[in-house]
Amino acid sequence: MTTLLARVASPTVRPSHRVRHLLEHNLIVYRSVWWVILAGFFEPVFYLFSIGIGLGKLVGDVPGPNGELVTYAAFVAPAMLAASAMNGAVYESTFNIFFKIRYGNTYKAILATPVAPGDIATGEIVWSLFRGALYSAGFIVVMALMGLVESPWGVLALPATLLIGFAFGAVGMAATTFMRSWQDFDLVTMVTLPLFLFSATFYPLEVYPEFFQRFTQFSPLYHGTELVRSLTLGTLDSGLWVNIGVLVGMGLAGSAVIGRRLERLLLS
Amino acid sequence: MTTLPLRIFEGQALNYTQVWRASVFSNFLNPVLYLTAMGIGLGSLVDRNPSAEFGGLDYLVWLAPGLLAATGMQSGAGEGSFPIMAGLKWIKTFPAIMNTPVSVTDLLVGLLSWIGVRLIMICTIFAGVLVIFDAADIGRALLAIFPAVLTGLAFAAPMAAFTSWIEDDTGLTMVFRFGIVPLFLFSGTFFPIEQLPDLLEGLAYATPLFHGVELTRAAALGIESALPVWQHVTYLVVLFAIGARLAQRNLTKKLRP
Amino acid sequence: MNESLVTARGLTKRFDDLTAVDGVDFDIQRGEVFGFLGPNGAGKSSIMRMIGATSPITAGTLTVFGLDPYADGREIRSRLGVVPQENMLDEELRVRDNLYIYGRYFSLPRKVINERIEDLLAFAHLEDKRTAKVEHLSGGMKRRLTIARALINEPELILLDEPTTGLDPQARHILWDRLYRLKQQGSTLIITTHYMDEAEQLCDRLVVMDQGRIVAEGSPRSLIEEHSHREVLELRFPVGTQESALLKLDGLAPRQETLADRVLLYVDDADRALAEVSARGLQAESAVVRRSTLEDVFLRLTGRSLVE
């Protein structure tokens, strides 16, 4: 991804080997509050146990991506995995970065060193991917223990969540370059909440009216959910390339915007 | 008794005028989204195999008052924590106020009354959405506002006590992650707590949200609550009172060192 | 004139195992500007909070307006204006609204507040910023707004805790000018500061504090006369040569202080002392001749600098 940013960014924002200094910085910061990191792992697990299992018992089986019936828990679990990858990446790239700029003054001190804006952007995205990977791996283990990973392809759910994290992290950070005040962040929630609720996360697409189904195709989280779900249920087909393509395209578009606007965000 | 709590109330209201549009919009949008996604969408799956667990009701109708109580909880917990952290630490308006004739008790009474009014606003908007979704008739929807607001207050006061006790906001993150979110998911909002393993079911009985959900559901649907109404109400009122007392103690320690 | 607004006897403040204020006595008269001078951690802010009736005293006695801060805190605070060390402004509100809502905490009628706001905005030079959000103001503007806020209830006594710390020199001078005006209008001001120039400029009378105790009291001039010589010769020697130079300076001045980077000679005529230094064959890298200040008084009394 470093080379990716390098291609779209101007020289001053181009990332360098100094990216690792920012990662090191974040590691040191979080070393004392590691339990905050640990806490993030639990939220999707809680959702899985509540909606997937508690309510799931009353729902019964539902059709998976290829129409075959699966238990509700096996249907919802991959969606929780995909949604938490999105939520984590969005939180890190919007609220957290804005807070660091506005109140923490973290970057002001860092930018006085040879570390450039591009290093910071790349470092933050890589960092959030690293965090996300930890959560995802933990959640996939929980799923496996509960018998909700029905195919060996499920191992690929981990890179799939990284792709989701990259796509939403890049777009989130790009959006943050346009943010002026905390009030603007209400918009972030107004986008992520509908995505969370309406991306075939809690029930198959067929439940919606047809018009709505077509609309859902525009939800990037829908593509993430479909991708992860197909992998953990082992129902692979060529449609997956569309899912992957949408997420990659989103990440690239976000990166391009970041490359153009990052200086405005960090060098004011 | 002085009128100074009213001045605190006025200050909070003045702050709110800066953000009220976005706030009202999201107070309306949130229940609409949740009821559409979970009540109608997921409900269509739940209602395929009718089960006695939901009292023969549509899942939407059964879920809606539970979500109303949970919204009361989340709003109460939110309003009882972040604005207080801001006043004490981030913006430091409270220490500044302490230099005026306002006392710690005036401050707390003013803050809690403002939270009460905010809860009434939020729950009334939600009750309106209930009516729009045909999940309750107007009379019952209005009646359900009271227990939902009480639930919110029963969370707001202890949260205010906790917020004025801790030193920084990581504690708040923890309470929301390990307190509010699990309560939201396991206290009878989305499914009856009888579905939980026995041990957890007993635990769910002890949670304040369960009592709020029972009351709100009883009010909105006209059904019996798990315990007599007065017991649920007493539980929540006592929680509020203990929270308020502790908040007064902790705020005094912080603001009158 | 000799009406005491604040009286303290054996005033003490302890936090768990730390004694912040250790049995101090002072009287502050109506109409004077009274200063607490001392380094950070000397106990100045603790005294200010006790006078402001926002922090209970641990031992001793303290009266403000003849009242007990513990029993009559509300009454005392309604007659005080407080400028805390941190501004504690509501950053998300407009300048005007900050003054308005603060006035309401004193139960002032809206009409009265609105009239006073106009005067205070003029006083604080913030007429153009009336509707600006506080977060967009400069540091100096925020400080002036905080002072304006403290005046909304027309206080009899104004407490200023480190009024100019963190401001640039120009902003400090504007602020001093405003405080001068208050002084000329006959307001009673209590100021804490660790800047000796600030204390010299503003205070009629001050106490020098160190580690919770008062080590000296008087007007700036009398303190300097009592505890220091008229002039100071500051000598800086090339790195590594100060030791040997000290030997040759022996007996030259009635009092001498050796700091890490320079030597201070306290004398009545610094120019003559400088001539004598040259006569002894010493080559200082730099030599400064100046008048004694409160900084020198503090150094004399505590053996340490004010700003460390």
CSV table of N, CA, C and O in Angstrom, one decimal, chain C residues 179-258:
chain,number,residue,atom,x,y,z
C,179,LEU,N,-5.6,46.3,33.8
C,179,LEU,CA,-5.6,46.1,35.2
C,179,LEU,C,-5.3,47.4,35.9
C,179,LEU,O,-5.8,47.7,37.0
C,180,TYR,N,-4.4,48.2,35.3
C,180,TYR,CA,-4.2,49.6,35.8
C,180,TYR,C,-5.4,50.4,35.9
C,180,TYR,O,-5.7,51.1,36.9
C,181,ARG,N,-6.2,50.3,34.9
C,181,ARG,CA,-7.5,51.0,34.9
C,181,ARG,C,-8.4,50.6,36.1
C,181,ARG,O,-9.0,51.5,36.7
C,182,LEU,N,-8.4,49.3,36.3
C,182,LEU,CA,-9.2,48.8,37.4
C,182,LEU,C,-8.7,49.4,38.7
C,182,LEU,O,-9.4,49.9,39.6
C,183,LYS,N,-7.3,49.4,38.8
C,183,LYS,CA,-6.7,50.0,40.0
C,183,LYS,C,-7.0,51.4,40.2
C,183,LYS,O,-7.4,51.9,41.3
C,184,GLN,N,-7.0,52.2,39.1
C,184,GLN,CA,-7.3,53.6,39.2
C,184,GLN,C,-8.8,53.9,39.6
C,184,GLN,O,-9.1,54.9,40.2
C,185,GLN,N,-9.6,53.0,39.2
C,185,GLN,CA,-11.0,53.1,39.5
C,185,GLN,C,-11.3,52.8,41.0
C,185,GLN,O,-12.4,52.8,41.5
C,186,GLY,N,-10.2,52.3,41.7
C,186,GLY,CA,-10.3,52.1,43.1
C,186,GLY,C,-10.7,50.6,43.4
C,186,GLY,O,-11.1,50.3,44.6
C,187,SER,N,-10.6,49.7,42.4
C,187,SER,CA,-10.9,48.3,42.7
C,187,SER,C,-9.8,47.7,43.6
C,187,SER,O,-8.7,48.1,43.6
C,188,THR,N,-10.2,46.7,44.4
C,188,THR,CA,-9.3,46.0,45.2
C,188,THR,C,-8.9,44.7,44.4
C,188,THR,O,-9.8,44.0,43.9
C,189,LEU,N,-7.6,44.5,44.2
C,189,LEU,CA,-7.2,43.4,43.4
C,189,LEU,C,-6.2,42.5,44.2
C,189,LEU,O,-5.4,43.0,44.9
C,190,ILE,N,-6.4,41.2,44.0
C,190,ILE,CA,-5.4,40.3,44.6
C,190,ILE,C,-4.8,39.5,43.4
C,190,ILE,O,-5.5,39.0,42.6
C,191,ILE,N,-3.5,39.6,43.3
C,191,ILE,CA,-2.8,39.0,42.1
C,191,ILE,C,-1.8,38.0,42.6
C,191,ILE,O,-1.0,38.2,43.5
C,192,THR,N,-1.8,36.8,42.0
C,192,THR,CA,-0.6,35.9,42.2
C,192,THR,C,0.2,35.9,40.9
C,192,THR,O,-0.3,36.1,39.8
C,193,THR,N,1.5,35.8,41.0
C,193,THR,CA,2.3,35.8,39.9
C,193,THR,C,3.7,35.2,40.2
C,193,THR,O,4.1,35.2,41.4
C,194,HIS,N,4.4,34.7,39.2
C,194,HIS,CA,5.8,34.4,39.4
C,194,HIS,C,6.7,35.2,38.6
C,194,HIS,O,7.8,35.0,38.4
C,195,TYR,N,6.1,36.3,38.0
C,195,TYR,CA,6.9,37.3,37.3
C,195,TYR,C,7.1,38.5,38.2
C,195,TYR,O,6.2,39.2,38.6
C,196,MET,N,8.4,38.7,38.5
C,196,MET,CA,8.7,39.9,39.3
C,196,MET,C,8.4,41.2,38.7
C,196,MET,O,7.9,42.1,39.4
C,197,ASP,N,8.5,41.3,37.4
C,197,ASP,CA,8.1,42.6,36.8
C,197,ASP,C,6.7,42.9,36.9
C,197,ASP,O,6.3,44.0,37.1
C,198,GLU,N,5.8,41.9,36.8
C,198,GLU,CA,4.4,42.0,37.0
C,198,GLU,C,4.1,42.5,38.4
C,198,GLU,O,3.3,43.5,38.6
C,199,ALA,N,4.7,41.9,39.4
C,199,ALA,CA,4.5,42.3,40.8
C,199,ALA,C,4.9,43.7,41.0
C,199,ALA,O,4.2,44.5,41.6
C,200,GLU,N,6.1,44.1,40.4
C,200,GLU,CA,6.6,45.5,40.6
C,200,GLU,C,5.7,46.5,40.0
C,200,GLU,O,5.5,47.6,40.5
C,201,GLN,N,5.2,46.2,38.8
C,201,GLN,CA,4.4,47.1,38.0
C,201,GLN,C,3.0,47.3,38.7
C,201,GLN,O,2.5,48.5,38.8
C,202,LEU,N,2.4,46.3,39.2
C,202,LEU,CA,1.0,46.4,39.6
C,202,LEU,C,0.8,46.5,41.1
C,202,LEU,O,-0.2,47.1,41.5
C,203,CYS,N,1.6,45.9,42.0
C,203,CYS,CA,1.3,45.7,43.3
C,203,CYS,C,1.6,46.9,44.2
C,203,CYS,O,2.7,47.4,44.2
C,204,ASP,N,0.7,47.3,45.1
C,204,ASP,CA,1.0,48.3,46.2
C,204,ASP,C,1.8,47.5,47.2
C,204,ASP,O,2.7,48.1,47.8
C,205,ARG,N,1.4,46.3,47.5
C,205,ARG,CA,2.0,45.6,48.6
C,205,ARG,C,2.0,44.1,48.2
C,205,ARG,O,1.1,43.7,47.5
C,206,LEU,N,3.0,43.4,48.6
C,206,LEU,CA,3.0,42.0,48.3
C,206,LEU,C,3.7,41.1,49.3
C,206,LEU,O,4.4,41.7,50.2
C,207,VAL,N,3.4,39.9,49.3
C,207,VAL,CA,4.1,38.9,50.1
C,207,VAL,C,4.9,38.0,49.2
C,207,VAL,O,4.4,37.7,48.1
C,208,VAL,N,6.1,37.6,49.7
C,208,VAL,CA,6.9,36.7,48.9
C,208,VAL,C,6.7,35.3,49.5
C,208,VAL,O,6.8,35.1,50.7
C,209,MET,N,6.3,34.3,48.7
C,209,MET,CA,6.0,33.0,49.2
C,209,MET,C,7.0,32.0,48.7
C,209,MET,O,7.5,32.0,47.6
C,210,ASP,N,7.3,31.0,49.6
C,210,ASP,CA,8.1,29.9,49.2
C,210,ASP,C,7.7,28.7,50.0
C,210,ASP,O,7.6,28.7,51.2
C,211,GLN,N,7.4,27.6,49.3
C,211,GLN,CA,7.0,26.3,49.9
C,211,GLN,C,5.9,26.5,51.0
C,211,GLN,O,6.0,26.0,52.1
C,212,GLY,N,4.9,27.2,50.6
C,212,GLY,CA,3.7,27.3,51.5
C,212,GLY,C,3.8,28.3,52.6
C,212,GLY,O,2.9,28.5,53.4
C,213,ARG,N,5.0,29.0,52.7
C,213,ARG,CA,5.2,30.0,53.8
C,213,ARG,C,5.4,31.4,53.2
C,213,ARG,O,5.9,31.5,52.1
C,214,ILE,N,5.1,32.4,54.0
C,214,ILE,CA,5.4,33.8,53.6
C,214,ILE,C,6.8,34.1,54.1
C,214,ILE,O,7.1,34.0,55.3
C,215,VAL,N,7.7,34.5,53.2
C,215,VAL,CA,9.1,34.8,53.7
C,215,VAL,C,9.4,36.3,53.8
C,215,VAL,O,10.4,36.7,54.4
C,216,ALA,N,8.5,37.1,53.2
C,216,ALA,CA,8.7,38.6,53.3
C,216,ALA,C,7.5,39.3,52.9
C,216,ALA,O,6.6,38.7,52.2
C,217,GLU,N,7.3,40.5,53.4
C,217,GLU,CA,6.1,41.3,53.1
C,217,GLU,C,6.5,42.7,53.0
C,217,GLU,O,7.3,43.2,53.8
C,218,GLY,N,5.8,43.5,52.1
C,218,GLY,CA,6.1,44.9,52.0
C,218,GLY,C,5.7,45.4,50.6
C,218,GLY,O,5.2,44.7,49.8
C,219,SER,N,6.0,46.7,50.4
C,219,SER,CA,5.8,47.2,49.0
C,219,SER,C,7.0,46.8,48.2
C,219,SER,O,8.1,46.4,48.8
C,220,PRO,N,6.9,46.7,46.9
C,220,PRO,CA,8.0,46.2,46.1
C,220,PRO,C,9.3,47.0,46.4
C,220,PRO,O,10.4,46.4,46.5
C,221,ARG,N,9.1,48.4,46.5
C,221,ARG,CA,10.3,49.2,46.8
C,221,ARG,C,11.0,48.8,48.1
C,221,ARG,O,12.2,48.6,48.2
C,222,SER,N,10.1,48.7,49.2
C,222,SER,CA,10.7,48.5,50.5
C,222,SER,C,11.3,47.1,50.6
C,222,SER,O,12.3,46.9,51.2
C,223,LEU,N,10.7,46.2,49.9
C,223,LEU,CA,11.3,44.8,49.9
C,223,LEU,C,12.7,44.8,49.3
C,223,LEU,O,13.7,44.2,49.8
C,224,ILE,N,12.8,45.6,48.1
C,224,ILE,CA,14.1,45.6,47.5
C,224,ILE,C,15.1,46.4,48.4
C,224,ILE,O,16.3,45.9,48.5
C,225,GLU,N,14.7,47.5,49.0
C,225,GLU,CA,15.6,48.2,49.8
C,225,GLU,C,16.1,47.4,51.0
C,225,GLU,O,17.2,47.4,51.4
C,226,GLU,N,15.1,46.6,51.5
C,226,GLU,CA,15.4,45.9,52.7
C,226,GLU,C,16.3,44.7,52.5
C,226,GLU,O,17.2,44.3,53.3
C,227,HIS,N,16.0,44.0,51.3
C,227,HIS,CA,16.7,42.7,51.1
C,227,HIS,C,17.7,42.7,50.0
C,227,HIS,O,18.3,41.6,49.7
C,228,SER,N,18.0,43.8,49.4
C,228,SER,CA,19.0,43.8,48.3
C,228,SER,C,19.7,45.1,48.3
C,228,SER,O,19.3,46.0,48.9
C,229,HIS,N,20.8,45.1,47.5
C,229,HIS,CA,21.5,46.4,47.3
C,229,HIS,C,20.9,47.1,46.1
C,229,HIS,O,20.1,46.5,45.4
C,230,ARG,N,21.3,48.3,45.9
C,230,ARG,CA,20.7,49.1,44.9
C,230,ARG,C,20.9,48.5,43.5
C,230,ARG,O,20.0,48.5,42.7
C,231,GLU,N,22.1,48.1,43.2
C,231,GLU,CA,22.4,47.7,41.9
C,231,GLU,C,23.0,46.3,41.8
C,231,GLU,O,23.5,45.8,42.8
C,232,VAL,N,23.0,45.7,40.6
C,232,VAL,CA,23.5,44.4,40.4
C,232,VAL,C,24.4,44.4,39.2
C,232,VAL,O,24.1,45.0,38.2
C,233,LEU,N,25.6,43.7,39.4
C,233,LEU,CA,26.5,43.5,38.2
C,233,LEU,C,26.4,42.0,37.9
C,233,LEU,O,26.8,41.2,38.7
C,234,GLU,N,25.9,41.7,36.7
C,234,GLU,CA,25.8,40.3,36.3
C,234,GLU,C,27.0,40.0,35.4
C,234,GLU,O,27.2,40.7,34.3
C,235,LEU,N,27.8,39.0,35.7
C,235,LEU,CA,29.0,38.7,34.9
C,235,LEU,C,28.8,37.2,34.4
C,235,LEU,O,28.5,36.3,35.2
C,236,ARG,N,29.2,37.1,33.1
C,236,ARG,CA,29.2,35.7,32.6
C,236,ARG,C,30.6,35.4,32.1
C,236,ARG,O,31.1,36.3,31.3
C,237,PHE,N,31.1,34.3,32.5
C,237,PHE,CA,32.5,34.0,32.1
C,237,PHE,C,32.5,32.9,31.1
C,237,PHE,O,31.5,32.1,31.1
C,238,PRO,N,33.6,32.8,30.3
C,238,PRO,CA,33.6,31.7,29.3
C,238,PRO,C,33.5,30.3,30.1
C,238,PRO,O,33.9,30.2,31.2
C,239,VAL,N,32.9,29.4,29.3
C,239,VAL,CA,32.6,28.1,29.9
C,239,VAL,C,33.9,27.5,30.5
C,239,VAL,O,34.9,27.5,29.9
C,240,GLY,N,33.8,27.1,31.8
C,240,GLY,CA,34.9,26.4,32.4
C,240,GLY,C,35.8,27.3,33.2
C,240,GLY,O,36.7,26.9,33.9
C,241,THR,N,35.6,28.6,33.1
C,241,THR,CA,36.6,29.6,33.7
C,241,THR,C,35.9,30.2,35.0
C,241,THR,O,36.6,31.0,35.7
C,242,GLN,N,34.6,29.9,35.2
C,242,GLN,CA,33.9,30.6,36.3
C,242,GLN,C,34.6,30.3,37.7
C,242,GLN,O,34.8,31.2,38.5
C,243,GLU,N,35.0,29.1,37.8
C,243,GLU,CA,35.6,28.7,39.1
C,243,GLU,C,36.8,29.6,39.5
C,243,GLU,O,36.9,30.2,40.6
C,244,SER,N,37.7,29.7,38.5
C,244,SER,CA,38.9,30.5,38.8
C,244,SER,C,38.6,31.9,38.9
C,244,SER,O,39.2,32.7,39.7
C,245,ALA,N,37.6,32.4,38.2
C,245,ALA,CA,37.3,33.8,38.3
C,245,ALA,C,36.7,34.1,39.7
C,245,ALA,O,37.0,35.2,40.2
C,246,LEU,N,36.0,33.2,40.2
C,246,LEU,CA,35.4,33.4,41.5
C,246,LEU,C,36.4,33.8,42.6
C,246,LEU,O,36.2,34.6,43.4
C,247,LEU,N,37.6,33.1,42.5
C,247,LEU,CA,38.6,33.3,43.5
C,247,LEU,C,39.1,34.8,43.4
C,247,LEU,O,39.3,35.4,44.4
C,248,LYS,N,39.2,35.3,42.2
C,248,LYS,CA,39.7,36.7,42.0
C,248,LYS,C,38.6,37.7,42.4
C,248,LYS,O,38.9,38.9,42.7
C,249,LEU,N,37.3,37.3,42.4
C,249,LEU,CA,36.2,38.3,42.8
C,249,LEU,C,36.1,38.5,44.3
C,249,LEU,O,35.4,39.3,44.8
C,250,ASP,N,36.8,37.6,45.0
C,250,ASP,CA,36.6,37.5,46.5
C,250,ASP,C,36.8,38.9,47.1
C,250,ASP,O,37.7,39.6,46.9
C,251,GLY,N,35.8,39.3,47.9
C,251,GLY,CA,35.8,40.5,48.7
C,251,GLY,C,35.4,41.8,47.9
C,251,GLY,O,35.4,42.9,48.4
C,252,LEU,N,35.1,41.6,46.6
C,252,LEU,CA,34.8,42.8,45.8
C,252,LEU,C,33.4,43.4,46.1
C,252,LEU,O,33.2,44.6,46.2
C,253,ALA,N,32.4,42.5,46.4
C,253,ALA,CA,31.1,43.0,46.6
C,253,ALA,C,30.6,42.5,48.0
C,253,ALA,O,31.0,41.5,48.5
C,254,PRO,N,29.7,43.3,48.7
C,254,PRO,CA,29.2,42.9,50.0
C,254,PRO,C,28.4,41.6,49.9
C,254,PRO,O,28.3,40.9,50.9
C,255,ARG,N,27.7,41.4,48.7
C,255,ARG,CA,27.0,40.1,48.6
C,255,ARG,C,27.2,39.6,47.2
C,255,ARG,O,27.3,40.4,46.2
C,256,GLN,N,27.3,38.3,47.1
C,256,GLN,CA,27.6,37.7,45.8
C,256,GLN,C,26.8,36.4,45.7
C,256,GLN,O,26.7,35.7,46.6
C,257,GLU,N,26.1,36.2,44.5
C,257,GLU,CA,25.4,35.0,44.3
C,257,GLU,C,26.0,34.3,43.1
C,257,GLU,O,26.2,34.9,42.0
C,258,THR,N,26.2,33.0,43.2
C,258,THR,CA,26.8,32.3,42.1
C,258,THR,C,25.7,31.3,41.5
C,258,THR,O,25.2,30.5,42.2
